XYZ file of C-alpha atoms in Angstrom:
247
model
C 41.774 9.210 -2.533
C 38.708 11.115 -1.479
C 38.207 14.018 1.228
C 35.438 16.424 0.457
C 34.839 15.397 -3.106
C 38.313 16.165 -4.157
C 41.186 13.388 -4.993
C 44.371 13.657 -2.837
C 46.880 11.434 -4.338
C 49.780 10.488 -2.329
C 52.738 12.721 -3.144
C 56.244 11.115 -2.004
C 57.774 14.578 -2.208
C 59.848 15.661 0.654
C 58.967 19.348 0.167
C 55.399 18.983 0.441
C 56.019 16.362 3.272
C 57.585 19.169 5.220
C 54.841 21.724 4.625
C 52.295 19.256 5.993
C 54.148 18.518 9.115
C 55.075 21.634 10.222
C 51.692 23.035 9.753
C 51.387 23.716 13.567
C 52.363 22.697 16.979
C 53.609 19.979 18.397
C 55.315 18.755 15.506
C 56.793 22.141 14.165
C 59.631 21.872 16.742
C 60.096 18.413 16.036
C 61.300 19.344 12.407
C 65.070 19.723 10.930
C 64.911 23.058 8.964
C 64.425 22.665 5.242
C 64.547 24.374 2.173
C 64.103 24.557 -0.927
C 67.300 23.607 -2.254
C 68.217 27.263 -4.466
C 71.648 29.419 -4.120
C 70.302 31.566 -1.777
C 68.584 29.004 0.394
C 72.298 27.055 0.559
C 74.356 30.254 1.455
C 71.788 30.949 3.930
C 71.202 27.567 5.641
C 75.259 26.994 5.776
C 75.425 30.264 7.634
C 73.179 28.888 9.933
C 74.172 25.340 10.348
C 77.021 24.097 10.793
C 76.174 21.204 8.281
C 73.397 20.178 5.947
C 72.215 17.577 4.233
C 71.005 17.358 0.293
C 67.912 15.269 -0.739
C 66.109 14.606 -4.008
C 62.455 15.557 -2.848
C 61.257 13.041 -4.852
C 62.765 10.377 -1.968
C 65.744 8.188 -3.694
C 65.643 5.371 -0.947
C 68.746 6.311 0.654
C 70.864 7.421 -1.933
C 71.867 10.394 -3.906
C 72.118 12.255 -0.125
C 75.039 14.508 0.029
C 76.697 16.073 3.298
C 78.099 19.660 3.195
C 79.888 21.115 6.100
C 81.542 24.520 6.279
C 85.247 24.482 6.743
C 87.281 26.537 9.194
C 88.761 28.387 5.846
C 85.488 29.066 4.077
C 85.435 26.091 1.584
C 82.740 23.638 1.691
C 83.600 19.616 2.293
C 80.515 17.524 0.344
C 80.277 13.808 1.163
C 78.479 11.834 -0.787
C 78.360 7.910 0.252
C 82.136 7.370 1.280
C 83.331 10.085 -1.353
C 84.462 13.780 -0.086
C 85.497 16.449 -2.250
C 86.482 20.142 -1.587
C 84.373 23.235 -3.269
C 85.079 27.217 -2.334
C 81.944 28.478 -2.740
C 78.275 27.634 -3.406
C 78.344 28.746 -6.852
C 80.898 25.848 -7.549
C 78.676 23.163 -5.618
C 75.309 23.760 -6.889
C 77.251 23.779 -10.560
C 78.656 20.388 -9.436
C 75.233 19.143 -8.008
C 73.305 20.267 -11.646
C 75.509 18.167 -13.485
C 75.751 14.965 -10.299
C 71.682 15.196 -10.091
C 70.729 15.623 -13.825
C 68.776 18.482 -12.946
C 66.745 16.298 -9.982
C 64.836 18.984 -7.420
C 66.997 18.504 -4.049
C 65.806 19.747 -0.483
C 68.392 21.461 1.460
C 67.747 20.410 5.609
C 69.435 21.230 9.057
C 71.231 18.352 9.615
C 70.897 16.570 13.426
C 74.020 16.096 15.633
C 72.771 12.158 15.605
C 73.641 10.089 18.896
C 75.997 7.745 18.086
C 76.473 3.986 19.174
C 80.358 3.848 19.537
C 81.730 6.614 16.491
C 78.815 5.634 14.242
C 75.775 8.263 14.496
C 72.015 6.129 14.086
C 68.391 6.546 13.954
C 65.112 5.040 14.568
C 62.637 3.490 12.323
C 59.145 3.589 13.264
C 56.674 2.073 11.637
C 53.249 3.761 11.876
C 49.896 1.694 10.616
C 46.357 1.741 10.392
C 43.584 -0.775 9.217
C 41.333 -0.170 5.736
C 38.083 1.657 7.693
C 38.617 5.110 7.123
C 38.002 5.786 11.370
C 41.013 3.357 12.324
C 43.020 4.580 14.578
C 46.877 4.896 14.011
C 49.492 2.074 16.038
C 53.453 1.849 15.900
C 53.571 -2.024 14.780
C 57.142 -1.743 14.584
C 60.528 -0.195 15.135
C 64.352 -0.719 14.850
C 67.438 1.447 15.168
C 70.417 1.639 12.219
C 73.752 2.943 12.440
C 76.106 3.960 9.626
C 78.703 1.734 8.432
C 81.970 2.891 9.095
C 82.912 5.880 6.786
C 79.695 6.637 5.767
C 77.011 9.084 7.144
C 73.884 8.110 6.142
C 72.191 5.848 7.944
C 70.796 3.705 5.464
C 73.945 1.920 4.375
C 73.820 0.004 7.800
C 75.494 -3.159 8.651
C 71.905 -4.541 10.576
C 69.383 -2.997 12.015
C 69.350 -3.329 16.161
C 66.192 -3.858 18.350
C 65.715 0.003 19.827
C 66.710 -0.620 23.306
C 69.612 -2.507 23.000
C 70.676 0.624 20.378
C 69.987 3.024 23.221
C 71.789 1.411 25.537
C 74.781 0.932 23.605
C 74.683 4.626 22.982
C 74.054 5.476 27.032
C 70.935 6.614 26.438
C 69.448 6.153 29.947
C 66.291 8.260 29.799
C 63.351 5.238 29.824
C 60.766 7.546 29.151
C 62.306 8.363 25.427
C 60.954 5.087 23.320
C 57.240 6.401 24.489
C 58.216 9.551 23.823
C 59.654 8.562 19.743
C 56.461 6.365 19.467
C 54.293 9.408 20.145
C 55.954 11.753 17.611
C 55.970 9.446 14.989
C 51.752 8.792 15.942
C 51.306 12.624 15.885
C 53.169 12.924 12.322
C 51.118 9.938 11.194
C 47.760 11.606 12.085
C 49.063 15.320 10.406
C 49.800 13.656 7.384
C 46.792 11.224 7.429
C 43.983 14.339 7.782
C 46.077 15.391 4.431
C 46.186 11.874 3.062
C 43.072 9.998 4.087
C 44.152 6.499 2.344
C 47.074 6.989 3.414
C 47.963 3.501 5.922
C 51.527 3.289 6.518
C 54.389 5.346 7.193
C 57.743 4.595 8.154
C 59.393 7.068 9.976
C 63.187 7.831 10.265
C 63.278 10.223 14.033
C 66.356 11.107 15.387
C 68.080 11.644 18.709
C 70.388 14.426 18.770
C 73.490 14.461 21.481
C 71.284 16.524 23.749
C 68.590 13.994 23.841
C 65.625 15.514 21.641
C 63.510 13.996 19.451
C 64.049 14.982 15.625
C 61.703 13.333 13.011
C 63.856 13.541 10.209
C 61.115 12.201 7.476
C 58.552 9.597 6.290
C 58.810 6.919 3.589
C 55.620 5.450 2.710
C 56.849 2.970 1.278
C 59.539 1.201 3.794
C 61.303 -1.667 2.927
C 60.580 -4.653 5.123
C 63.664 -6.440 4.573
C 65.054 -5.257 8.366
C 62.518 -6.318 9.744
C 62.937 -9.889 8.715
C 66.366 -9.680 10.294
C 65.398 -8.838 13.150
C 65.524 -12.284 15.732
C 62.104 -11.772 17.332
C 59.183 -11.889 13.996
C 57.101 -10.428 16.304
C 56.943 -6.784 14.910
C 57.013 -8.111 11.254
C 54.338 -10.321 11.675
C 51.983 -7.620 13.094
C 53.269 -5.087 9.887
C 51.724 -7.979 7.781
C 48.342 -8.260 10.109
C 47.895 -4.213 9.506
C 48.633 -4.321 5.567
C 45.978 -7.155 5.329
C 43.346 -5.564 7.525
């Protein structure tokens, strides 16, 4: 990739991701708090979150994510897929997490109070595109909602993805104005991270909608999987992701 003589390849990693985004205004307030994942950084984001989430921040497509919440006694609960396990102190976990990760770089983030459909918390993913000429403006060409399958947390794992508004109005999410208002956050993100990345021509976005009603954007994958897409009823939105990566 070119930009002022220099080559600025790609980088899927979460932690540079984050540094990108929050860069400035308006997006900086749209952004979980993250760190990187050290002792220090744990002990200090647990004392200010009620729960967190782990991440490789090399992206692992849904997996390897682990949940830790503080308990009312001081221990820490850790989640990982449909697994929980007990620690007492942060020591103990990160020991745990050296041997679970191999010694894979993890990013430690705020995690959302998601909205849930029913007891199952979801998100949205946006899809964010733009043609080949290096002046082409940015579109959403796509987006869905998925929920967690029952005893999991991350949304990934999800039974089938749901069309957006049906998912926000099975979670009584009345405000009409919030899919214009997703769609522009994840076109803002799109257009911070393509100044940084100017190849850069699709993103798929997971935002979130916390139980207060604001708009979280959680990440971007640039490479999203298509698949729930094609399982969506209407092809409409997958047909126009194909226009965008052929033009």
């Amino acid at each position: 990739m070119k930009k002022a003589g220099m080559t600025v390849a790609v980088q899927k990693d979460k932690w540079e991701q984050y540094g990108v985004l929050r860069a400035g205004p308006p997006l900086d307030a749209r952004l979980p708090e993250t760190r990187l994942l050290e002792k220090d950084a744990l002990s200090s984001m647990l004392q200010r979150h009620p729960s967190v989430v782990l991440k490789p921040r090399d992206g692992s497509f849904g997996t390897n994510i682990i949940f830790i919440q503080r308990t009312e006694t001081g221990a820490y609960r850790m989640q990982h897929e449909n697994n929980a396990i007990t620690m007492s102190g942060t020591d103990k976990v990160l020991e745990w997490l050296w041997i679970e990760s191999k010694g894979r770089g993890y990013i430690v983030q705020e995690r959302i109070p998601l909205a849930r459909i029913g007891r199952r918390p979801f998100d949205i993913r946006v899809m964010v595109q733009r043609q080949k000429a290096a002046s082409s403006p940015w579109t959403v060409t796509g987006s869905y909602a998925k929920a967690a399958t029952k005893g999991y947390l991350v949304t990934n794992v999800a039974s089938r993805p749901l069309p957006l508004l049906r998912a926000l109005k099975s979670a009584r999410i009345e405000d009409r104005s919030l899919p214009a208002k997703i769609a522009r956050a994840a076109l803002e993100a799109a257009e911070r991270l393509g100044e940084r990345y100017p190849d850069l021509r699709q993103v798929g976005f997971d935002i979130g909608i916390d139980r207060e009603r604001r708009i979280w954007i959680i990440e971007g994958n640039y490479q999203p999987a298509l698949r729930p897409f094609r399982l969506l009823k209407d092809s409409t939105m997958l047909r126009r992701i194909h226009w965008y990566r052929n033009h």
